[in-house]
């Protein structure tokens, strides 16, 4: 029977020798077992298929080799969890440190110069949305405005603290962007380049489809097969025929061609009129079931040290208490991110909506040889656990930034975005010709 999880139990697990918290969640397509799901595709509409050794389905001893397909990668799962945290912040359900860059004043309706006026509004980008988290170039190429001065973020007093971050001094990241300590970060684009601080992922999650109809060669590579095609026709209620040609003068402007055989005329299908047949290799796949596996490494969190600002780490009782308190906060943050993402649902992409077969359960891997402790902890309870852990850490002098650190994009970054948007408009027009 699953137990509720208290802050004391989590703290004891972090301070002790427990190896991990894990959640294994069996899923089926929302349409029911046997319904097609659509995995992510790579070059040439190829799915990420591999063989895995799994326990026998009948429960007998031993393992069997099963063909599996990746439905959601570790990186994609991390992005979904960070998105769920951002949504919870926006909904005022919780507050954690984030850094945000606001492009709003450069929107299409702004009164800035044309070279800085974006064609499409971007709005706000936070460290939970930037691909490389705190080390992302979006943050690096933004400015921190304080006391009437604008300073490149990484050269500012607050951004410069990141340069001193390392395993034995994770305090700057804890205060500025704790999710970087949960999901991992390499500060390779900062002042130190390749010598920038590296923090491994403490939370790893993936979703795999188990049992899919792919054959393998003896070398383990997926064998080319004549799979069913994804075929169909988009019907045009106007009945426009392909023999009626058009001329296009821009992305949205066109006129009927007087001479259908004239140079430069286009089929109506190229401006999205008339019946359009389509055929593709991304036809989806059936699976026996899907499984999400989420693991929080407690040893990875234990390696992190949290000395007071401007001090070096010292092996004292007081410092040990600070370390455990911060590590416990990060463990609670990891649980919270996973539960918030699960609460948001498993709609991975078009035609890949998954549904759990049973309620989620966490397991604490504590003592070798003993059955893992089963834990019940949904999103609301996980948020409360995180808030309780943060308050306990604050009593030991470990405080979070209550408000987001707000940055403004640099002029050259806005110009780069503007130029990219211009190219997108041009390339879109060219692709239709």
Coordinates of C-alpha atoms in Angstrom, one line a residue:
X1 CA 0.0 0.0 0.0
X2 CA 1.3 3.4 -1.0
X3 CA 2.1 5.9 1.8
X4 CA 2.0 9.7 1.8
X5 CA 5.5 11.3 1.7
X6 CA 6.5 13.7 4.4
X7 CA 9.3 16.3 4.4
X8 CA 11.0 14.3 7.2
X9 CA 10.9 11.1 5.2
X10 CA 12.4 12.9 2.1
X11 CA 15.1 14.6 4.2
X12 CA 16.0 11.3 5.8
X13 CA 16.3 9.6 2.4
X14 CA 18.5 12.4 1.1
X15 CA 20.7 12.5 4.2
X16 CA 21.0 8.8 4.3
X17 CA 22.0 6.2 1.7
X18 CA 18.9 5.8 -0.4
X19 CA 19.8 5.4 -4.1
X20 CA 16.8 6.9 -5.9
X21 CA 13.2 7.8 -6.2
X22 CA 11.6 6.2 -9.2
X23 CA 8.2 6.1 -10.9
X24 CA 7.3 3.5 -13.5
X25 CA 4.0 4.2 -15.2
X26 CA 2.4 1.8 -17.7
X27 CA 0.4 3.5 -20.4
X28 CA -1.9 2.7 -23.3
X29 CA -3.1 4.8 -26.3
X30 CA -6.1 6.9 -25.3
X31 CA -8.0 5.2 -28.1
X32 CA -7.4 1.9 -26.4
X33 CA -4.9 -1.0 -26.7
X34 CA -3.9 -1.6 -30.3
X35 CA -4.6 1.9 -31.4
X36 CA -1.8 3.5 -33.5
X37 CA 0.5 5.9 -31.9
X38 CA 2.9 8.3 -33.7
X39 CA 6.5 8.3 -32.4
X40 CA 8.8 11.3 -33.1
X41 CA 10.4 11.0 -36.5
X42 CA 14.0 11.7 -37.5
X43 CA 15.6 12.1 -40.9
X44 CA 13.6 10.2 -43.6
X45 CA 10.6 9.7 -41.3
X46 CA 12.6 7.1 -39.3
X47 CA 11.5 6.0 -35.8
X48 CA 14.0 5.4 -33.0
X49 CA 13.6 1.7 -32.7
X50 CA 15.8 -0.6 -30.6
X51 CA 15.9 -4.0 -28.9
X52 CA 15.6 -4.1 -25.1
X53 CA 15.9 -6.8 -22.5
X54 CA 12.7 -6.8 -20.4
X55 CA 11.3 -9.1 -17.6
X56 CA 9.0 -11.7 -19.1
X57 CA 5.4 -10.7 -19.4
X58 CA 4.2 -13.9 -17.8
X59 CA 6.1 -13.2 -14.6
X60 CA 8.4 -16.2 -15.0
X61 CA 12.1 -15.8 -14.2
X62 CA 14.4 -14.4 -16.8
X63 CA 14.2 -11.8 -19.5
X64 CA 13.1 -11.6 -23.1
X65 CA 14.3 -9.4 -26.0
X66 CA 11.6 -7.0 -27.1
X67 CA 11.5 -4.5 -29.9
X68 CA 10.8 -1.1 -28.6
X69 CA 10.3 2.4 -30.0
X70 CA 11.1 5.7 -28.4
X71 CA 7.9 7.8 -27.8
X72 CA 9.5 10.6 -25.8
X73 CA 13.2 11.2 -25.2
X74 CA 14.9 12.2 -22.0
X75 CA 15.4 15.7 -23.4
X76 CA 11.8 16.0 -24.4
X77 CA 10.6 14.8 -21.0
X78 CA 12.7 17.4 -19.3
X79 CA 11.2 20.1 -21.5
X80 CA 7.7 19.0 -20.7
X81 CA 8.4 19.1 -17.0
X82 CA 9.9 22.5 -17.2
X83 CA 6.9 23.7 -19.2
X84 CA 4.7 22.3 -16.5
X85 CA 6.6 24.2 -13.8
X86 CA 6.3 27.4 -15.9
X87 CA 2.5 26.9 -16.2
X88 CA 2.3 26.4 -12.5
X89 CA 4.2 29.6 -11.9
X90 CA 2.0 31.5 -14.3
X91 CA -1.1 30.1 -12.5
X92 CA 0.4 31.3 -9.1
X93 CA 0.4 27.7 -7.8
X94 CA 4.1 27.9 -6.9
X95 CA 7.1 30.3 -7.0
X96 CA 10.6 29.2 -7.9
X97 CA 13.6 31.3 -9.1
X98 CA 13.6 32.0 -12.8
X99 CA 15.3 34.4 -15.2
X100 CA 13.2 36.0 -17.9
X101 CA 14.0 38.0 -21.1
X102 CA 11.1 40.2 -22.2
X103 CA 10.8 41.0 -26.0
X104 CA 7.4 42.6 -25.7
X105 CA 8.4 46.2 -26.3
X106 CA 9.9 45.1 -29.7
X107 CA 6.6 43.6 -31.0
X108 CA 4.9 44.3 -34.3
X109 CA 2.9 47.2 -33.0
X110 CA 5.7 48.9 -31.0
X111 CA 7.2 52.3 -31.9
X112 CA 10.8 51.2 -32.0
X113 CA 12.9 51.6 -35.2
X114 CA 12.1 49.2 -38.0
X115 CA 15.3 47.2 -37.7
X116 CA 14.2 46.3 -34.1
X117 CA 10.5 45.8 -34.7
X118 CA 9.7 42.1 -34.8
X119 CA 7.3 40.7 -37.4
X120 CA 5.9 38.2 -34.9
X121 CA 5.5 38.8 -31.2
X122 CA 7.7 36.7 -28.9
X123 CA 6.9 38.1 -25.5
X124 CA 8.7 36.6 -22.6
X125 CA 11.3 33.7 -22.6
X126 CA 12.3 32.3 -19.2
X127 CA 15.1 30.0 -18.0
X128 CA 12.5 27.2 -18.0
X129 CA 11.9 27.7 -21.7
X130 CA 15.4 28.4 -22.9
X131 CA 17.0 25.2 -24.4
X132 CA 20.2 25.4 -22.3
X133 CA 18.6 26.8 -19.1
X134 CA 20.8 29.2 -17.2
X135 CA 23.6 28.7 -19.7
X136 CA 21.5 29.6 -22.8
X137 CA 22.7 32.2 -25.3
X138 CA 19.3 34.0 -25.0
X139 CA 20.2 34.9 -21.4
X140 CA 23.9 35.5 -22.2
X141 CA 23.0 37.9 -25.0
X142 CA 20.6 39.9 -22.8
X143 CA 21.3 42.8 -20.5
X144 CA 20.6 43.4 -16.8
X145 CA 19.3 46.9 -16.0
X146 CA 20.1 48.2 -12.5
X147 CA 20.4 51.7 -11.1
X148 CA 20.0 53.2 -14.5
X149 CA 22.8 51.1 -16.1
X150 CA 22.6 48.3 -18.6
X151 CA 25.2 45.5 -18.3
X152 CA 25.5 42.2 -20.3
X153 CA 23.9 39.6 -18.0
X154 CA 27.0 37.5 -17.5
X155 CA 29.0 40.6 -16.6
X156 CA 26.5 41.9 -14.2
X157 CA 26.9 41.4 -10.4
X158 CA 24.1 38.8 -10.4
X159 CA 25.0 37.0 -13.6
X160 CA 28.7 37.0 -12.7
X161 CA 28.0 34.7 -9.7
X162 CA 27.4 31.9 -12.2
X163 CA 31.1 31.9 -13.0
X164 CA 32.0 30.6 -9.6
X165 CA 29.4 27.8 -9.7
X166 CA 30.7 24.2 -9.4
X167 CA 29.8 21.0 -7.6
X168 CA 31.2 22.3 -4.3
X169 CA 29.5 25.7 -4.8
X170 CA 26.1 25.2 -6.2
X171 CA 24.6 28.0 -4.2
X172 CA 24.5 30.6 -7.1
X173 CA 22.4 28.1 -9.3
X174 CA 20.2 27.2 -6.3
X175 CA 19.3 30.9 -5.9
X176 CA 19.1 31.8 -9.6
X177 CA 17.9 28.7 -11.4
X178 CA 17.6 25.5 -9.3
X179 CA 16.1 23.6 -12.2
X180 CA 19.5 23.6 -13.8
X181 CA 20.7 21.4 -10.9
X182 CA 17.8 19.1 -11.4
X183 CA 17.8 18.7 -15.2
X184 CA 21.5 19.4 -15.8
X185 CA 23.5 22.2 -17.3
X186 CA 26.9 22.8 -19.0
X187 CA 28.0 26.4 -19.0
X188 CA 29.9 26.0 -22.3
X189 CA 28.9 29.4 -23.8
X190 CA 29.9 31.4 -20.7
X191 CA 33.2 33.2 -20.1
X192 CA 35.0 29.9 -19.4
X193 CA 33.9 28.2 -22.6
X194 CA 34.4 24.4 -22.5
X195 CA 35.7 24.8 -18.9
X196 CA 32.4 26.1 -17.7
X197 CA 30.6 24.3 -14.9
X198 CA 28.9 21.0 -15.6
X199 CA 26.0 19.6 -13.6
X200 CA 24.7 16.1 -14.4
X201 CA 21.0 15.4 -14.7
X202 CA 19.6 14.3 -11.4
X203 CA 16.2 13.6 -13.0
X204 CA 15.9 11.3 -16.0
X205 CA 12.7 10.3 -17.6
X206 CA 11.6 8.7 -20.9
X207 CA 8.6 7.1 -22.5
X208 CA 9.1 3.9 -24.5
X209 CA 6.6 1.9 -26.6
X210 CA 7.1 -1.8 -25.9
X211 CA 6.5 -4.4 -28.5
X212 CA 6.2 -2.9 -32.0
X213 CA 6.2 -4.7 -35.5
X214 CA 9.7 -3.9 -36.7
X215 CA 12.2 -6.6 -37.7
X216 CA 15.9 -6.4 -37.0
X217 CA 19.0 -7.5 -38.9
X218 CA 21.6 -9.5 -37.0
X219 CA 23.6 -6.4 -36.5
X220 CA 20.8 -4.8 -34.5
X221 CA 19.9 -2.1 -37.1
X222 CA 16.3 -1.6 -38.1
X223 CA 15.5 -3.5 -41.3
X224 CA 14.0 -1.5 -44.1
X225 CA 10.4 -2.6 -44.6
X226 CA 7.6 -1.8 -47.0
X227 CA 5.4 -0.3 -44.3
X228 CA 1.9 0.9 -45.0
X229 CA 1.8 4.5 -46.3
X230 CA -0.1 7.4 -44.8
X231 CA -2.3 8.2 -47.8
X232 CA -5.2 10.5 -48.3
X233 CA -6.8 13.4 -50.1
X234 CA -7.7 16.8 -48.8
X235 CA -11.0 17.5 -50.5
X236 CA -11.8 21.0 -51.8
X237 CA -15.6 21.9 -51.5
X238 CA -15.2 24.4 -54.3
X239 CA -14.1 21.7 -56.8
X240 CA -11.2 23.8 -58.2
X241 CA -9.3 21.9 -60.9
X242 CA -5.6 21.8 -61.3
X243 CA -5.9 23.0 -65.0
X244 CA -6.9 26.5 -63.7
X245 CA -3.5 28.2 -63.2
X246 CA -2.6 31.2 -61.0
X247 CA 0.2 33.7 -60.6
X248 CA 1.5 34.7 -57.2
X249 CA 3.0 38.1 -56.5
X250 CA 3.7 37.6 -52.7
X251 CA 3.0 35.1 -49.9
X252 CA -0.6 36.1 -49.8
X253 CA -1.4 37.8 -53.1
X254 CA -2.2 36.0 -56.3
X255 CA -4.3 36.3 -59.5
X256 CA -5.8 34.0 -62.1
X257 CA -3.5 33.4 -65.0
X258 CA -4.9 34.4 -68.4
X259 CA -2.6 31.9 -70.1
X260 CA -2.4 28.6 -68.2
X261 CA 0.7 27.7 -70.1
X262 CA 2.6 31.0 -69.4
X263 CA 5.9 30.8 -67.5
X264 CA 5.7 31.1 -63.8
X265 CA 2.1 30.0 -63.4
X266 CA 1.2 27.7 -60.5
X267 CA -1.3 25.0 -59.8
X268 CA -4.1 26.1 -57.4
X269 CA -2.8 23.4 -55.0
X270 CA 0.3 25.5 -54.4
X271 CA -1.8 28.2 -52.9
X272 CA -3.8 25.6 -51.0
X273 CA -6.8 25.4 -53.3
X274 CA -8.2 22.3 -55.1
X275 CA -8.1 18.6 -54.1
X276 CA -4.6 17.7 -52.8
X277 CA -3.6 14.0 -52.5
X278 CA -0.8 13.2 -50.0
X279 CA 1.3 10.3 -49.1
X280 CA 3.9 9.9 -46.4
X281 CA 6.0 7.3 -44.5
X282 CA 5.0 8.5 -41.1
X283 CA 2.1 6.1 -40.8
X284 CA 2.2 5.4 -37.0
X285 CA 2.8 2.2 -35.2
X286 CA 1.0 -0.2 -32.8
X287 CA 2.5 -1.3 -29.5
X288 CA 1.7 -3.7 -26.7
X289 CA 1.9 -0.8 -24.2
X290 CA 4.0 2.2 -23.3
X291 CA 6.0 2.8 -20.2
X292 CA 7.3 6.0 -18.6
X293 CA 10.3 5.6 -16.3
X294 CA 11.3 8.5 -14.2
X295 CA 14.3 8.3 -11.9
X296 CA 15.6 10.9 -9.4
X297 CA 19.3 10.2 -8.5
X298 CA 19.8 11.0 -4.8
X299 CA 23.6 10.5 -5.0
X300 CA 23.7 13.1 -7.8
X301 CA 22.1 15.6 -5.4
X302 CA 24.3 14.6 -2.5
X303 CA 27.4 15.6 -4.5
X304 CA 26.2 19.2 -4.5
X305 CA 27.5 21.6 -1.9
X306 CA 25.9 24.9 -0.8
X307 CA 28.3 27.2 1.1
X308 CA 27.2 30.7 2.1
X309 CA 27.7 33.4 -0.6
X310 CA 31.3 34.4 -1.0
X311 CA 32.6 31.6 1.2
X312 CA 34.3 28.3 0.5
X313 CA 32.8 25.0 1.6
X314 CA 33.8 23.8 5.0
X315 CA 33.2 20.4 6.5
X316 CA 31.1 21.5 9.6
X317 CA 27.9 20.3 11.2
X318 CA 26.2 23.5 10.2
X319 CA 27.3 23.2 6.6
X320 CA 26.1 19.6 6.4
X321 CA 22.7 20.8 7.5
X322 CA 22.7 23.4 4.8
X323 CA 23.7 20.9 2.2
X324 CA 21.0 18.4 3.2
X325 CA 18.3 21.2 3.3
X326 CA 19.2 22.4 -0.2
X327 CA 19.5 18.8 -1.6
X328 CA 16.0 18.0 -0.1
X329 CA 14.6 21.1 -1.9
X330 CA 16.0 19.9 -5.2
X331 CA 14.6 16.4 -4.7
X332 CA 11.2 17.9 -3.9
X333 CA 11.5 20.2 -7.0
X334 CA 12.2 17.1 -9.1
X335 CA 9.2 15.3 -7.8
X336 CA 7.0 18.4 -8.3
X337 CA 8.1 18.8 -11.9
X338 CA 7.3 15.2 -12.7
X339 CA 3.9 15.3 -11.0
X340 CA 2.9 18.6 -12.6
X341 CA 3.8 17.2 -16.0
X342 CA 1.8 14.1 -15.4
X343 CA -1.2 16.2 -14.2
X344 CA -1.0 18.1 -17.5
X345 CA -1.5 14.8 -19.4
X346 CA 0.5 12.6 -21.8
X347 CA -0.4 14.3 -25.1
X348 CA 3.0 13.9 -26.7
X349 CA 2.2 15.1 -30.2
X350 CA -0.6 14.7 -32.8
X351 CA -2.1 11.2 -32.5
X352 CA 0.1 10.2 -29.6
X353 CA -2.1 10.7 -26.5
X354 CA -1.4 8.2 -23.8
X355 CA -3.4 7.2 -20.7
X356 CA -2.1 5.5 -17.5
X357 CA -3.4 2.0 -16.8
X358 CA -3.4 2.8 -13.0
X359 CA -2.6 5.6 -10.5
X360 CA 1.0 6.8 -10.4
X361 CA 3.2 5.4 -7.6
X362 CA 6.7 6.5 -6.6
X363 CA 9.2 4.0 -5.1
X364 CA 12.0 4.8 -2.7
X365 CA 15.1 2.6 -3.3
X366 CA 16.6 2.7 0.1
X367 CA 18.0 -0.5 1.5
X368 CA 19.4 -3.2 -0.9
X369 CA 17.5 -6.5 -0.7
X370 CA 14.4 -4.9 0.7
X371 CA 11.2 -4.2 -1.2
X372 CA 11.1 -0.5 -2.3
X373 CA 8.8 1.7 -0.2
X374 CA 5.7 2.7 -2.2
X375 CA 4.8 6.4 -2.1
X376 CA 1.6 8.3 -3.2
X377 CA 2.2 11.9 -4.1
X378 CA 0.1 13.9 -6.6
X379 CA 0.8 17.4 -7.9
X380 CA -0.9 19.4 -5.2
X381 CA 0.8 17.4 -2.4
X382 CA 4.1 17.7 -4.3
X383 CA 3.8 21.5 -4.4
X384 CA 3.1 21.6 -0.6
X385 CA 6.1 19.3 0.0
X386 CA 8.3 21.7 -2.1
X387 CA 7.1 24.7 -0.2
X388 CA 7.7 23.1 3.1
X389 CA 11.2 22.1 2.1
X390 CA 12.0 25.7 0.9
X391 CA 10.9 27.2 4.2
X392 CA 13.1 24.7 6.1
X393 CA 16.1 25.7 3.9
X394 CA 15.4 29.4 4.4
X395 CA 15.8 28.9 8.2
X396 CA 19.4 27.9 7.5
X397 CA 20.1 30.9 5.3
X398 CA 19.4 29.4 1.9
X399 CA 17.0 31.8 0.3
X400 CA 15.5 31.8 -3.2
X401 CA 15.0 34.9 -5.3
X402 CA 11.4 35.6 -4.6
X403 CA 10.9 37.6 -7.9
X404 CA 12.1 36.7 -11.4
X405 CA 15.4 38.2 -12.5
X406 CA 14.3 40.4 -15.4
X407 CA 16.5 41.0 -18.4
X408 CA 16.1 42.8 -21.7
X409 CA 17.3 41.5 -25.0
X410 CA 20.4 43.2 -26.4
X411 CA 20.0 45.2 -29.6
X412 CA 22.0 42.7 -31.6
X413 CA 19.8 39.8 -30.3
X414 CA 16.7 41.6 -31.4
X415 CA 18.2 42.4 -34.8
X416 CA 19.1 38.7 -35.2
X417 CA 15.5 37.6 -34.4
X418 CA 14.1 40.2 -36.8
X419 CA 16.4 39.0 -39.6
X420 CA 15.5 35.4 -38.9
X421 CA 11.8 36.3 -39.1
X422 CA 12.3 38.1 -42.4
X423 CA 14.0 35.0 -43.8
X424 CA 11.1 32.8 -42.6
X425 CA 8.6 34.9 -44.6
X426 CA 10.8 34.7 -47.7
X427 CA 11.4 31.0 -47.4
X428 CA 7.7 30.4 -46.9
X429 CA 6.9 32.2 -50.1
X430 CA 9.6 30.4 -52.0
X431 CA 8.5 27.0 -50.8
X432 CA 5.0 27.6 -52.3
X433 CA 6.4 28.5 -55.7

